[in-house]
Structure formats: C-alpha cells, structure tokens
Short mmCIF file of C-alpha atoms and ligand atoms in Angstrom, two decimals:
data_model
loop_
_atom_site.label_atom_id
_atom_site.label_comp_id
_atom_site.label_asym_id
_atom_site.label_seq_id
_atom_site.Cartn_x
_atom_site.Cartn_y
_atom_site.Cartn_z
CA UNK A 1 80.18 103.71 -73.86
CA UNK A 2 77.84 100.99 -72.91
CA UNK A 3 75.49 101.03 -75.90
CA UNK A 4 77.82 101.92 -78.78
CA UNK A 5 76.48 100.30 -81.99
CA UNK A 6 78.84 98.85 -84.60
CA UNK A 7 78.12 101.85 -86.84
CA UNK A 8 75.65 104.72 -87.12
CA UNK A 9 73.66 103.35 -90.06
CA UNK A 10 72.47 99.99 -91.36
CA UNK A 11 72.24 99.84 -95.15
CA UNK A 12 71.93 96.95 -97.57
CA UNK A 13 72.40 94.40 -94.80
CA UNK A 14 75.59 96.01 -93.45
CA UNK A 15 76.62 98.35 -90.65
CA UNK A 16 77.77 101.55 -92.35
CA UNK A 17 79.70 104.51 -90.98
CA UNK A 18 80.38 107.85 -92.62
CA UNK A 19 82.38 110.12 -90.34
CA UNK A 20 81.73 113.06 -92.65
CA UNK A 21 78.24 113.26 -91.10
CA UNK A 22 77.59 115.64 -88.18
CA UNK A 23 78.62 113.86 -84.97
CA UNK A 24 76.05 113.54 -82.17
CA UNK A 25 75.88 111.78 -78.83
CA UNK A 26 73.26 109.49 -77.40
CA UNK A 27 72.66 110.09 -73.68
CA UNK A 28 71.15 107.88 -70.99
CA UNK A 29 68.36 110.16 -69.75
CA UNK A 30 68.63 108.89 -66.15
CA UNK A 31 72.20 110.13 -65.71
CA UNK A 32 73.17 112.19 -68.73
CA UNK A 33 75.96 109.69 -69.40
CA UNK A 34 77.11 109.41 -73.03
CA UNK A 35 76.20 105.87 -74.11
CA UNK A 36 77.00 106.10 -77.82
CA UNK A 37 78.58 108.45 -80.36
CA UNK A 38 77.14 108.53 -83.85
CA UNK A 39 77.08 110.50 -87.08
CA UNK A 40 74.07 111.91 -88.87
CA UNK A 41 73.60 110.75 -92.44
CA UNK A 42 75.27 112.74 -95.19
CA UNK A 43 73.40 113.13 -98.50
CA UNK A 44 75.61 110.29 -99.80
CA UNK A 45 74.34 107.97 -97.04
CA UNK A 46 70.73 108.91 -97.84
CA UNK A 47 71.36 108.11 -101.52
CA UNK A 48 72.99 104.80 -100.62
CA UNK A 49 70.06 103.74 -98.42
CA UNK A 50 67.39 104.67 -100.94
CA UNK A 51 69.34 103.03 -103.78
CA UNK A 52 69.64 99.80 -101.74
CA UNK A 53 65.90 99.82 -101.01
CA UNK A 54 65.01 100.51 -104.62
CA UNK A 55 67.24 97.69 -105.88
CA UNK A 56 65.97 95.09 -103.39
CA UNK A 57 62.24 95.84 -103.55
CA UNK A 58 61.10 94.25 -106.87
CA UNK A 59 62.42 90.78 -106.04
CA UNK A 60 60.87 90.96 -102.56
CA UNK A 61 57.53 92.01 -104.05
CA UNK A 62 57.68 89.03 -106.41
CA UNK A 63 57.89 86.54 -103.52
CA UNK A 64 54.69 84.94 -102.26
CA UNK A 65 53.11 86.76 -99.31
CA UNK A 66 53.41 83.54 -97.28
CA UNK A 67 57.18 83.50 -97.80
CA UNK A 68 57.46 87.14 -96.78
CA UNK A 69 55.28 86.50 -93.75
CA UNK A 70 57.43 83.57 -92.65
CA UNK A 71 60.46 85.88 -92.35
CA UNK A 72 58.54 88.42 -90.29
CA UNK A 73 57.28 85.71 -87.94
CA UNK A 74 60.86 84.51 -87.47
CA UNK A 75 61.87 88.09 -86.59
CA UNK A 76 59.04 88.15 -84.01
CA UNK A 77 60.43 84.97 -82.42
CA UNK A 78 63.96 86.39 -82.23
CA UNK A 79 62.67 89.61 -80.66
CA UNK A 80 60.81 87.63 -77.99
CA UNK A 81 63.90 85.48 -77.25
CA UNK A 82 65.94 88.67 -76.80
CA UNK A 83 63.28 90.64 -74.99
CA UNK A 84 65.49 91.30 -71.95
CA UNK A 85 68.47 92.65 -73.93
CA UNK A 86 66.26 94.68 -76.27
CA UNK A 87 64.30 96.09 -73.33
CA UNK A 88 67.51 97.13 -71.58
CA UNK A 89 68.64 98.88 -74.74
CA UNK A 90 65.25 100.61 -75.01
CA UNK A 91 65.58 101.73 -71.39
CA UNK A 92 69.07 103.15 -72.08
CA UNK A 93 67.81 104.84 -75.25
CA UNK A 94 64.70 106.43 -73.70
CA UNK A 95 65.06 106.35 -69.89
CA UNK A 96 61.75 104.48 -69.61
CA UNK A 97 61.68 102.03 -66.67
CA UNK A 98 62.58 98.43 -67.45
CA UNK A 99 59.29 97.52 -65.74
CA UNK A 100 57.60 99.09 -68.81
CA UNK A 101 59.99 98.28 -71.63
CA UNK A 102 60.01 94.58 -70.76
CA UNK A 103 56.24 94.38 -71.39
CA UNK A 104 55.52 97.18 -73.85
CA UNK A 105 58.36 97.77 -76.30
CA UNK A 106 60.13 94.85 -78.02
CA UNK A 107 57.09 92.70 -77.29
CA UNK A 108 54.82 95.17 -79.08
CA UNK A 109 57.25 95.19 -82.02
CA UNK A 110 57.21 91.39 -82.04
CA UNK A 111 53.40 91.41 -81.99
CA UNK A 112 53.46 93.55 -85.09
CA UNK A 113 55.84 91.21 -86.98
CA UNK A 114 53.79 88.22 -85.85
CA UNK A 115 50.44 89.76 -86.80
CA UNK A 116 51.47 90.98 -90.25
CA UNK A 117 53.54 87.85 -90.86
CA UNK A 118 50.50 85.77 -89.94
CA UNK A 119 47.96 87.55 -92.12
CA UNK A 120 50.27 87.69 -95.13
CA UNK A 121 48.85 84.55 -96.69
CA UNK A 122 45.23 85.73 -96.73
CA UNK A 123 45.26 89.47 -96.06
CA UNK A 124 46.66 90.61 -99.39
CA UNK A 125 44.11 88.95 -101.68
CA UNK A 126 42.27 91.01 -104.26
CA UNK A 127 38.62 90.80 -105.36
CA UNK A 128 36.87 89.13 -108.28
CA UNK A 129 34.11 91.37 -109.62
CA UNK A 130 31.53 89.70 -111.92
CA UNK A 131 30.26 91.98 -114.71
CA UNK A 132 27.90 89.73 -116.65
CA UNK A 133 29.92 88.15 -119.44
CA UNK A 134 32.95 90.24 -118.51
CA UNK A 135 34.66 90.45 -115.17
CA UNK A 136 37.27 92.45 -113.32
CA UNK A 137 39.75 91.63 -110.61
CA UNK A 138 41.85 93.67 -108.23
CA UNK A 139 45.38 93.11 -107.04
CA UNK A 140 46.91 94.72 -103.96
CA UNK A 141 50.34 95.95 -105.04
CA UNK A 142 53.16 97.54 -103.03
CA UNK A 143 54.04 101.22 -103.30
CA UNK A 144 57.82 100.77 -103.64
CA UNK A 145 60.29 102.53 -101.35
CA UNK A 146 58.66 103.75 -98.12
CA UNK A 147 60.24 106.10 -95.60
CA UNK A 148 59.54 105.80 -91.88
CA UNK A 149 60.39 108.66 -89.52
CA UNK A 150 60.11 108.05 -85.80
CA UNK A 151 59.55 109.96 -82.56
CA UNK A 152 61.56 109.25 -79.39
CA UNK A 153 58.94 107.84 -77.07
CA UNK A 154 58.60 104.29 -78.46
CA UNK A 155 61.61 103.87 -80.78
CA UNK A 156 61.52 100.09 -81.24
CA UNK A 157 57.74 99.89 -81.39
CA UNK A 158 57.51 102.69 -83.95
CA UNK A 159 60.18 101.07 -86.17
CA UNK A 160 58.31 97.74 -86.10
CA UNK A 161 54.81 99.24 -86.50
CA UNK A 162 56.02 100.84 -89.72
CA UNK A 163 58.33 98.08 -90.98
CA UNK A 164 55.94 95.14 -90.53
CA UNK A 165 53.01 96.30 -92.72
CA UNK A 166 55.38 97.93 -95.22
CA UNK A 167 57.42 94.77 -95.67
CA UNK A 168 54.52 92.34 -95.74
CA UNK A 169 52.96 94.31 -98.60
CA UNK A 170 56.19 93.93 -100.59
CA UNK A 171 57.75 97.36 -100.01
CA UNK A 172 61.25 98.30 -98.91
CA UNK A 173 61.81 100.81 -96.11
CA UNK A 174 64.35 103.42 -95.10
CA UNK A 175 63.77 104.30 -91.45
CA UNK A 176 65.09 107.33 -89.62
CA UNK A 177 64.76 107.14 -85.83
CA UNK A 178 64.56 110.26 -83.70
CA UNK A 179 67.96 111.83 -83.02
CA UNK A 180 67.17 111.43 -79.29
CA UNK A 181 66.81 107.64 -79.51
CA UNK A 182 68.99 106.32 -82.34
CA UNK A 183 69.83 102.83 -81.04
CA UNK A 184 66.83 100.48 -81.04
CA UNK A 185 66.05 100.59 -84.77
CA UNK A 186 69.59 99.41 -85.59
CA UNK A 187 68.94 96.22 -83.60
CA UNK A 188 65.63 95.67 -85.39
CA UNK A 189 67.49 95.91 -88.70
CA UNK A 190 70.04 93.28 -87.56
CA UNK A 191 67.27 90.96 -86.36
CA UNK A 192 65.39 91.17 -89.66
CA UNK A 193 68.53 90.13 -91.55
CA UNK A 194 69.05 87.25 -89.10
CA UNK A 195 65.44 86.19 -89.69
CA UNK A 196 66.14 85.93 -93.41
CA UNK A 197 65.07 89.31 -94.79
CA UNK A 198 66.99 89.93 -98.00
CA UNK A 199 69.49 92.79 -97.82
CA UNK A 200 68.36 96.32 -98.61
CA UNK A 201 64.74 95.95 -97.54
CA UNK A 202 64.99 97.56 -94.11
CA UNK A 203 67.63 100.26 -93.82
CA UNK A 204 68.26 102.61 -90.89
CA UNK A 205 69.90 105.98 -91.21
CA UNK A 206 70.50 108.55 -88.46
CA UNK A 207 69.77 112.24 -88.46
CA UNK A 208 67.56 115.04 -87.30
CA UNK A 209 65.13 117.57 -88.76
CA UNK A 210 67.66 118.51 -91.44
CA UNK A 211 68.04 114.88 -92.57
CA UNK A 212 64.32 114.08 -92.73
CA UNK A 213 63.61 116.32 -95.75
CA UNK A 214 66.35 114.56 -97.77
CA UNK A 215 64.28 111.39 -97.42
CA UNK A 216 60.85 112.98 -97.83
CA UNK A 217 61.82 114.93 -100.97
CA UNK A 218 63.67 112.09 -102.68
CA UNK A 219 62.10 111.28 -106.07
CA UNK A 220 62.45 107.51 -105.54
CA UNK A 221 60.36 107.56 -102.35
CA UNK A 222 56.70 106.62 -102.81
CA UNK A 223 55.42 106.96 -99.26
CA UNK A 224 56.27 108.62 -95.96
CA UNK A 225 55.00 107.49 -92.58
CA UNK A 226 55.77 109.96 -89.79
CA UNK A 227 55.30 109.67 -86.06
CA UNK A 228 55.91 113.09 -84.59
CA UNK A 229 54.44 116.43 -83.65
CA UNK A 230 51.76 118.38 -85.53
CA UNK A 231 54.18 121.13 -86.74
CA UNK A 232 56.53 118.47 -88.17
CA UNK A 233 53.53 116.66 -89.67
CA UNK A 234 52.47 119.79 -91.52
CA UNK A 235 55.96 120.22 -93.00
CA UNK A 236 56.32 116.57 -93.98
CA UNK A 237 52.78 116.23 -95.37
CA UNK A 238 53.25 119.48 -97.29
CA UNK A 239 56.51 118.34 -98.86
CA UNK A 240 55.05 114.91 -99.70
CA UNK A 241 51.90 116.49 -101.17
CA UNK A 242 53.93 118.60 -103.58
CA UNK A 243 55.06 115.35 -105.23
CA UNK A 244 51.75 113.52 -104.55
CA UNK A 245 53.40 110.91 -102.33
CA UNK A 246 51.37 108.70 -99.99
CA UNK A 247 51.52 109.69 -96.32
CA UNK A 248 50.57 108.33 -92.92
CA UNK A 249 50.67 110.93 -90.15
CA UNK A 250 50.72 109.80 -86.52
CA UNK A 251 50.84 113.14 -84.70
CA UNK A 252 50.16 114.71 -81.35
CA UNK A 253 47.06 115.03 -79.19
CA UNK A 254 45.29 116.65 -76.25
CA UNK A 255 42.80 113.92 -75.68
CA UNK A 256 39.75 114.07 -73.38
CA UNK A 257 39.15 111.38 -70.78
CA UNK A 258 35.66 111.74 -69.30
CA UNK A 259 34.76 110.32 -65.89
CA UNK A 260 31.02 110.22 -65.10
CA UNK A 261 29.70 110.10 -61.53
CA UNK A 262 28.68 106.43 -61.82
CA UNK A 263 32.19 105.27 -62.89
CA UNK A 264 34.14 102.71 -60.92
CA UNK A 265 36.34 105.18 -59.07
CA UNK A 266 39.47 103.06 -58.67
CA UNK A 267 39.43 102.08 -62.36
CA UNK A 268 38.89 105.67 -63.45
CA UNK A 269 41.73 106.93 -61.27
CA UNK A 270 43.96 104.09 -62.50
CA UNK A 271 43.02 104.77 -66.13
CA UNK A 272 43.74 108.48 -65.75
CA UNK A 273 47.12 107.74 -64.16
CA UNK A 274 48.08 105.25 -66.87
CA UNK A 275 46.90 107.74 -69.47
CA UNK A 276 49.13 110.51 -68.08
CA UNK A 277 52.13 109.01 -66.31
CA UNK A 278 53.08 105.88 -68.29
CA UNK A 279 56.36 106.47 -70.12
CA UNK A 280 56.71 109.63 -68.01
CA UNK A 281 53.74 111.08 -69.89
CA UNK A 282 55.47 110.84 -73.26
CA UNK A 283 52.59 109.10 -75.02
CA UNK A 284 50.79 110.74 -77.94
CA UNK A 285 47.36 109.29 -77.12
CA UNK A 286 47.40 110.34 -73.45
CA UNK A 287 44.13 111.52 -71.95
CA UNK A 288 45.64 114.75 -70.69
CA UNK A 289 42.32 116.57 -70.21
CA UNK A 290 40.56 114.56 -67.52
CA UNK A 291 36.97 115.79 -67.22
CA UNK A 292 35.55 114.66 -63.86
CA UNK A 293 31.87 114.98 -62.93
CA UNK A 294 31.40 117.56 -60.15
CA UNK A 295 29.58 115.06 -57.94
CA UNK A 296 32.69 112.87 -57.55
CA UNK A 297 35.38 115.52 -57.94
CA UNK A 298 36.57 115.56 -54.31
CA UNK A 299 36.67 111.75 -53.99
CA UNK A 300 38.44 111.43 -57.34
CA UNK A 301 41.07 114.05 -56.52
CA UNK A 302 41.77 112.64 -53.09
CA UNK A 303 42.41 109.09 -54.42
CA UNK A 304 44.37 110.48 -57.36
CA UNK A 305 46.67 112.47 -55.09
CA UNK A 306 47.16 109.54 -52.74
CA UNK A 307 48.02 107.09 -55.53
CA UNK A 308 50.16 109.57 -57.48
CA UNK A 309 52.31 110.34 -54.46
CA UNK A 310 53.09 106.63 -54.09
CA UNK A 311 54.58 106.33 -57.60
CA UNK A 312 58.13 104.99 -57.33
CA UNK A 313 60.57 107.31 -59.12
CA UNK A 314 64.06 105.88 -59.57
CA UNK A 315 66.82 104.33 -61.63
CA UNK A 316 65.07 102.94 -64.72
CA UNK A 317 67.02 99.66 -64.68
CA UNK A 318 65.63 98.89 -61.20
CA UNK A 319 62.59 96.62 -61.61
CA UNK A 320 60.79 98.47 -58.82
CA UNK A 321 60.96 101.84 -60.60
CA UNK A 322 57.61 103.00 -61.99
CA UNK A 323 58.57 106.42 -63.34
CA UNK A 324 61.84 107.25 -65.08
CA UNK A 325 63.21 110.55 -66.39
CA UNK A 326 62.06 112.46 -69.44
CA UNK A 327 63.96 111.74 -72.65
CA UNK A 328 66.06 114.92 -72.62
CA UNK A 329 66.82 118.07 -70.70
CA UNK A 330 65.13 120.13 -73.43
CA UNK A 331 61.91 118.14 -73.06
CA UNK A 332 61.99 118.46 -69.26
CA UNK A 333 62.55 122.22 -69.49
CA UNK A 334 59.60 122.47 -71.85
CA UNK A 335 57.38 120.57 -69.40
CA UNK A 336 58.57 122.66 -66.42
CA UNK A 337 57.71 125.74 -68.43
CA UNK A 338 54.15 124.45 -68.94
CA UNK A 339 53.88 123.73 -65.20
CA UNK A 340 54.86 127.36 -64.58
CA UNK A 341 52.12 128.50 -66.95
CA UNK A 342 49.57 126.28 -65.20
CA UNK A 343 50.37 127.94 -61.86
CA UNK A 344 50.45 131.44 -63.36
CA UNK A 345 47.09 130.99 -65.08
CA UNK A 346 45.37 129.94 -61.85
CA UNK A 347 45.13 126.13 -61.90
CA UNK A 348 45.38 124.41 -58.50
CA UNK A 349 48.54 122.33 -58.15
CA UNK A 350 47.31 119.16 -56.44
CA UNK A 351 50.64 117.33 -56.38
CA UNK A 352 54.08 117.37 -58.02
CA UNK A 353 55.11 120.40 -60.02
CA UNK A 354 58.88 120.19 -59.91
CA UNK A 355 62.03 118.11 -59.93
CA UNK A 356 62.02 115.30 -57.32
CA UNK A 357 64.52 115.62 -54.46
CA UNK A 358 65.99 112.15 -54.45
CA UNK A 359 66.91 110.99 -57.93
CA UNK A 360 69.70 108.59 -58.86
CA UNK A 361 71.78 110.91 -61.02
CA UNK A 362 71.93 114.05 -63.08
CA UNK A 363 69.05 112.81 -65.20
CA UNK A 364 66.00 114.61 -66.48
CA UNK A 365 63.55 113.61 -63.76
CA UNK A 366 60.30 115.39 -63.09
CA UNK A 367 57.50 114.74 -60.58
CA UNK A 368 54.20 113.30 -61.74
CA UNK A 369 52.03 116.40 -61.60
CA UNK A 370 48.29 116.96 -61.28
CA UNK A 371 46.52 120.27 -61.75
CA UNK A 372 42.88 120.59 -60.61
CA UNK A 373 40.38 123.39 -61.36
CA UNK A 374 41.76 123.64 -64.88
CA UNK A 375 39.58 125.60 -67.30
CA UNK A 376 39.28 125.12 -71.04
CA UNK A 377 41.15 128.25 -72.07
CA UNK A 378 44.29 127.70 -69.95
CA UNK A 379 47.45 126.98 -71.94
CA UNK A 380 47.92 123.64 -70.15
CA UNK A 381 44.43 122.56 -71.30
CA UNK A 382 45.00 123.53 -74.93
CA UNK A 383 48.57 122.59 -75.85
CA UNK A 384 50.23 119.19 -75.92
CA UNK A 385 52.71 119.09 -73.01
CA UNK A 386 54.13 115.59 -73.62
CA UNK A 387 55.16 115.02 -70.02
CA UNK A 388 53.62 113.66 -66.79
CA UNK A 389 51.18 116.54 -66.28
CA UNK A 390 47.49 115.75 -65.79
CA UNK A 391 44.86 118.46 -66.06
CA UNK A 392 41.60 117.79 -64.20
CA UNK A 393 38.58 119.81 -65.35
CA UNK A 394 35.07 119.75 -63.83
CA UNK A 395 31.84 119.17 -65.72
CA UNK A 396 28.13 118.68 -64.99
CA UNK A 397 26.28 117.68 -68.17
CA UNK A 398 26.88 115.09 -70.88
CA UNK A 399 26.31 117.47 -73.84
CA UNK A 400 28.51 120.08 -72.26
CA UNK A 401 31.45 117.70 -71.74
CA UNK A 402 31.21 116.31 -75.27
CA UNK A 403 31.34 119.83 -76.75
CA UNK A 404 34.27 120.78 -74.52
CA UNK A 405 36.06 117.51 -75.24
CA UNK A 406 35.79 118.19 -78.98
CA UNK A 407 36.84 121.85 -78.73
CA UNK A 408 40.41 121.23 -79.87
CA UNK A 409 42.27 121.03 -83.17
CA UNK A 410 43.55 117.59 -82.11
CA UNK A 411 41.60 114.35 -82.51
CA UNK A 412 43.87 111.46 -81.64
CA UNK A 413 42.10 109.63 -78.81
CA UNK A 414 39.40 109.86 -76.17
CA UNK A 415 38.07 107.82 -73.27
CA UNK A 416 34.99 107.51 -71.13
CA UNK A 417 34.49 105.89 -67.74
CA UNK A 418 30.86 105.13 -66.82
CA UNK A 419 28.75 102.21 -65.63
CA UNK A 420 25.95 103.21 -68.05
CA UNK A 421 26.56 101.24 -71.22
CA UNK A 422 24.19 103.25 -73.41
CA UNK A 423 25.73 106.51 -72.28
CA UNK A 424 29.20 105.13 -72.98
CA UNK A 425 28.25 104.38 -76.60
CA UNK A 426 26.37 107.67 -77.04
CA UNK A 427 29.40 109.62 -75.86
CA UNK A 428 32.06 107.79 -77.90
CA UNK A 429 29.84 108.21 -80.96
CA UNK A 430 30.00 111.98 -80.59
CA UNK A 431 33.65 112.38 -79.60
CA UNK A 432 35.91 113.38 -82.48
CA UNK A 433 38.88 111.04 -82.25
CA UNK A 434 40.55 108.17 -84.09
CA UNK A 435 40.92 105.73 -81.19
CA UNK A 436 38.57 105.62 -78.21
CA UNK A 437 38.27 103.57 -75.04
CA UNK A 438 35.35 102.69 -72.78
CA UNK A 439 36.28 101.96 -69.16
CA UNK A 440 39.99 101.67 -69.88
CA UNK A 441 42.66 103.82 -71.49
CA UNK A 442 45.60 103.59 -73.91
CA UNK A 443 45.41 99.89 -74.72
CA UNK A 444 46.67 99.44 -78.31
CA UNK A 445 46.96 95.77 -79.26
CA UNK A 446 48.11 95.16 -82.84
CA UNK A 447 44.68 93.81 -83.85
CA UNK A 448 42.99 97.24 -83.59
CA UNK A 449 43.52 100.23 -85.89
CA UNK A 450 45.39 103.12 -84.30
CA UNK A 451 45.58 106.70 -85.57
CA UNK A 452 44.11 110.15 -85.41
CA UNK A 453 41.55 112.49 -86.90
CA UNK A 454 41.59 116.30 -87.32
CA UNK A 455 45.14 117.64 -86.85
CA UNK A 456 46.30 114.48 -85.09
CA UNK A 457 46.86 112.97 -88.51
CA UNK A 458 45.51 110.47 -90.95
CA UNK A 459 46.09 106.89 -91.97
CA UNK A 460 46.05 104.03 -89.49
CA UNK A 461 48.75 101.81 -88.02
CA UNK A 462 48.23 98.20 -86.90
CA UNK A 463 45.36 95.88 -87.88
CA UNK A 464 44.28 95.03 -91.43
CA UNK A 465 43.68 98.75 -91.97
CA UNK A 466 47.45 99.38 -92.12
CA UNK A 467 47.70 97.28 -95.29
CA UNK A 468 45.71 99.91 -97.19
CA UNK A 469 48.33 102.49 -96.33
CA UNK A 470 51.28 100.49 -97.66
CA UNK A 471 49.71 99.21 -100.87
CA UNK A 472 47.35 100.28 -103.61
CA UNK A 473 44.80 98.51 -105.74
CA UNK A 474 45.40 97.65 -109.34
CA UNK A 475 42.12 96.96 -111.16
CA UNK A 476 41.99 94.82 -114.29
CA UNK A 477 38.87 94.74 -116.50
CA UNK A 478 38.69 91.58 -118.62
CA UNK A 479 36.49 91.62 -121.72
CA UNK A 480 35.22 88.22 -122.84
CA UNK A 481 33.72 89.34 -126.18
CA UNK A 482 34.40 91.68 -129.09
CA UNK A 483 34.62 95.46 -128.60
CA UNK A 484 31.38 97.22 -129.63
CA UNK A 485 32.39 100.66 -130.95
CA UNK A 486 29.87 103.16 -132.47
CA UNK A 487 32.36 104.27 -135.10
P1 NAD B 1 59.16 115.75 -83.74
O1 NAD B 1 58.03 116.17 -84.59
O2 NAD B 1 60.05 116.82 -83.20
O3 NAD B 1 60.12 114.74 -84.52
C1 NAD B 1 59.63 113.53 -85.06
C2 NAD B 1 60.61 113.02 -86.10
O4 NAD B 1 60.55 113.87 -87.25
C3 NAD B 1 62.07 113.00 -85.66
O5 NAD B 1 62.68 111.84 -86.17
C4 NAD B 1 62.64 114.25 -86.32
O6 NAD B 1 64.03 114.16 -86.59
C5 NAD B 1 61.86 114.27 -87.62
N1 NAD B 1 61.72 115.57 -88.26
C6 NAD B 1 61.65 116.79 -87.68
N2 NAD B 1 61.45 117.75 -88.62
C7 NAD B 1 61.39 117.12 -89.81
C8 NAD B 1 61.18 117.55 -91.17
N3 NAD B 1 61.00 118.84 -91.46
N4 NAD B 1 61.16 116.62 -92.15
C9 NAD B 1 61.30 115.31 -91.87
N5 NAD B 1 61.52 114.84 -90.61
C10 NAD B 1 61.55 115.74 -89.60
O7 NAD B 1 58.50 114.88 -82.59
P2 NAD B 1 59.19 114.27 -81.29
O8 NAD B 1 59.46 115.42 -80.37
O9 NAD B 1 60.28 113.37 -81.68
O10 NAD B 1 58.02 113.36 -80.71
C11 NAD B 1 56.98 113.87 -79.94
C12 NAD B 1 55.74 114.10 -80.79
O11 NAD B 1 55.38 112.91 -81.48
C13 NAD B 1 54.54 114.47 -79.95
O12 NAD B 1 53.81 115.50 -80.57
C14 NAD B 1 53.73 113.18 -79.92
O13 NAD B 1 52.38 113.37 -79.68
C15 NAD B 1 54.01 112.63 -81.28
N6 NAD B 1 53.76 111.18 -81.31
C16 NAD B 1 52.68 110.69 -82.00
C17 NAD B 1 52.41 109.32 -82.00
C18 NAD B 1 51.22 108.77 -82.73
O14 NAD B 1 51.22 107.58 -83.02
N7 NAD B 1 50.20 109.54 -83.06
C19 NAD B 1 53.25 108.45 -81.32
C20 NAD B 1 54.35 108.97 -80.63
C21 NAD B 1 54.60 110.34 -80.64
#
C-alpha cells in the first residue's frame, strides 16, 4: 500500500491507532487500488483528541501572536520545500492531476500559513475607544477548541485554510478530513509539529458522517467550521445552534457565469472551462450555469466544443494529464445520473456525456461534458452536480440574466465576462453571491475573503475576515472617576 500512514489519527503530537474503530480503505481514484487501510475514530479517540486540544490551548493563547505566527510561517516553508511529495500524496488521495496539485494544493495551504503567520503581529490588535474622561478597549480573544470538518475535493487546502486562522488566533483544532481523502491532513499535522507547534494544538481524527456529530455535539467544542454540502451544513449548523456554538459554513453552489456579447471570447471560453472542468468539476464555486448572450452563442459553443475535446484525460501522475478521475465510483455514478437527466429533459449534449474509452485503469473517469440549450427549470440547471458538467443557457437582456442568475437557493459565487466596465460593476452589484469575478473565474488567493451567501453558507475563509470567525471581542470599560449612583 503505497500511501499507508503511520496510523489513522494524529493526536497530541503523536500518531495514534485504535483498531476498535470501523476499518475503511483509501482508494486511488485513477485505478481503484487500495493505497491505505485506516480505522474511523471511536468515541474514545474523539475524547482523546478534544482533551488534548483543550489542555494545550490556554498556553498557546498566552504566547505572543508574533511567536505563534513564526511557527506558522515555518510550516509554510516546510510545505513549499516538500511540495512535490505533498502534491503526489494529494494526487493519490483525490485523483486530481499532478499538473494541478503541484500548483494549487500544498502551495495554497502554505500561502494560508504564510499569510496568517505574517499578519499575526498586527492583525490581532484591539481598539482604544475614548469616552471623555473614561475609555474602553477591546481585545480579540480565541474561542477555545475549534472543530474543522473537510470535504474531499481539496483536502490539504481545506485543512490549512481552517487550521491557519484558528491557530493564529490562539485556538486549538481537531480536524476530521473526508472519509474519501483521509491522508493529506495527517501530513499537515506532522509538518506543524516539525515547525514547532506545541503538541495537542492540531489533531486529526478519521471518520465519516457518524463521527462528525461526536465532534460537533461535544460540550468542550466552541466552534465548528464545515466544508461540505448544503444538507450536511443544515445538520451541522442545527446541532451547533442548539448549543449556541460558533459556525462557519462553506457549502455547495450552482453559480452563474454570465458572458455578454462584447466579451473576449477566448477568455470567456477559458474561464468557463476552468470554472467547470478544473479538479474534474469538483469545485464548490464552479460557474456551472453559463449564461451566454444569444448573439455569440454559436461562436462560443463552437470554440468550447473544440477546446473541450482537446482536454487530455489520463493517469493523474503524468504531468501531461489535464483531467483525472472523479474521487469515487459513487460520485461518478451520481454525475452520470445527472447527465442522463439532462438528456431526458431535452438539453442538447454538445460533447462528452459518458465514460471515456481509453483510460489508464479501472478508475472513476468521466468525460468533460457540455450541455447547450439548457433551460432554468431543468434538473441539471437547478441542482449541484459536482462533476465536469457545464450547462450553457441563452439570454438576451441584462435584467433578465441577473434575475435568472439569482433564481436559486445557492449564493456561493458568480462571474461576468464583458468589455463594458460599468456593466460589469452594475451586474456584480446585483448578483447574490459571496465571491464574484469580473473577466476571470475561480481565482481565490489567500488575501481575499471567500465564502457564500444564502444557502451556500456563512462566515468567510482567508483574508483578515477569517480572524473574526475564529475569535471574539472582549470589551473593557475603564472608569477614571467615582461612580455616580442616584441611590
Ligand atoms: P459532505 O457534505 O457529504 O461531507 C462533508 C464532510 O462532512 C465530510 O467530512 C463528512 O464526513 C462530514 N459529515 C457528513 N455528515 C455529517 C454530520 N451529520 N455531522 C458532521 N459531519 C458530517 O460533502 P462532500 O461530498 O465531502 O463534499 C462535496 C460538497 O462540499 C459539495 O456540496 C461542495 O460544493 C461542498 N464544498 C464546499 C466548499 C466551499 O468552500 N464552499 C469547498 C469544497 C466543497
């Protein structure tokens, strides 16, 4: 087994195994090969991880932010030095091509440690509030033990995007990766220890939907940050709300990407492809409803078909491969089912639509697929597919496309391609989404806030905004004179 970790869990600075937990296998999605055998956490493992976090957190919170930041920056350096090995592990874990993981996964995690490590010294200051003779001041204080729960599309990135702001604020974290991609987070935990993080501050435990609630419902947990689907988000937010815990919800989407007739055609086609086929379409913010102005529809579709059919599908470890398999057979079956619905409901299949003929193994490959003539009420235009399936819809008028773009319960992202700068700003102003792009798509550098509105969630990851979601303000009023009481 070529990616077997030392143990299933990482708790209090040590690799920990508990064979009483339900065994599960980690598969390489390109071949179906078993690459690791692990055990889900038992309730005893959950207790152990939370107890370690609770014990370690106060001393960590008492350190200066600069000292905490220094450790995170060291972790960023180690991740960059080991980018190749970490990217290969991410490719084994997810099936995503090495061409992607080498630029988008450990490096994005390292960016997060570097950014939050770097702002530690100045970003956590409070305010001084003059009140005449009296004054008040605020302190930004940590929440305590935070739980992170990850999806399977960006396992290393998700672990780092949650760990970095949590740790810099002085919290401890227990992280549960997706059961489909259990491996990357264990390496992040090892690297943090190597960088000097005291034991117990970043713990990783394995498990699935039955393990998650043990973490979410634990009385010693102050905050839960979930990256996952809307149905899971509703369960987790509901459970957290019953104990008034803090939550960040990074959930699903069905985002609109609007292409006006004056857009640069090659950029718009490229943006739509990146926003539907990168990571085999397993990206929450994807612009899966591509609204194309009727005047350029034929040109757009013809270039899109041409470029899509040139995508190189292959063994993910091959540097030339541009599209790998889906993460699991279950996910591929789900996507094939949606493709069937698209055909049955009358959309025009422009390209793709099935399993490619020549694939390297028994893996969960699927063709990049484009449907044209999609209408708003079709299932494929309403539900999140989470695979490489692009829906192209026609439109004529600006107001019409904004209303149709917003006619969804989701509100994660949106994009607009146009050469008219005033129109671009008018349109993004009216689109209901948390993260929007003008003349590009899906770029998420650590400096900018990322997150959703409506049912796509709340809270923000990355940027200074993330600090607010891993800390709270303590306000102190200081009286400089005697108390004047009327009695
Ligand atoms: P999922 O909702 O099935 O699972 C997400 C995580 O939650 C997993 O670790 C799972 O074990 C855990 N979980 C499931 N039920 C739980 C419960 N009741 N209590 C606690 N934990 C529970 O999602 P997935 O299939 O792993 O990932 C795909 C989804 O994630 C898509 O909807 C996608 O849009 C979304 N996503 C969102 C973002 C974002 O930042 N907004 C990023 C990536 C993925």
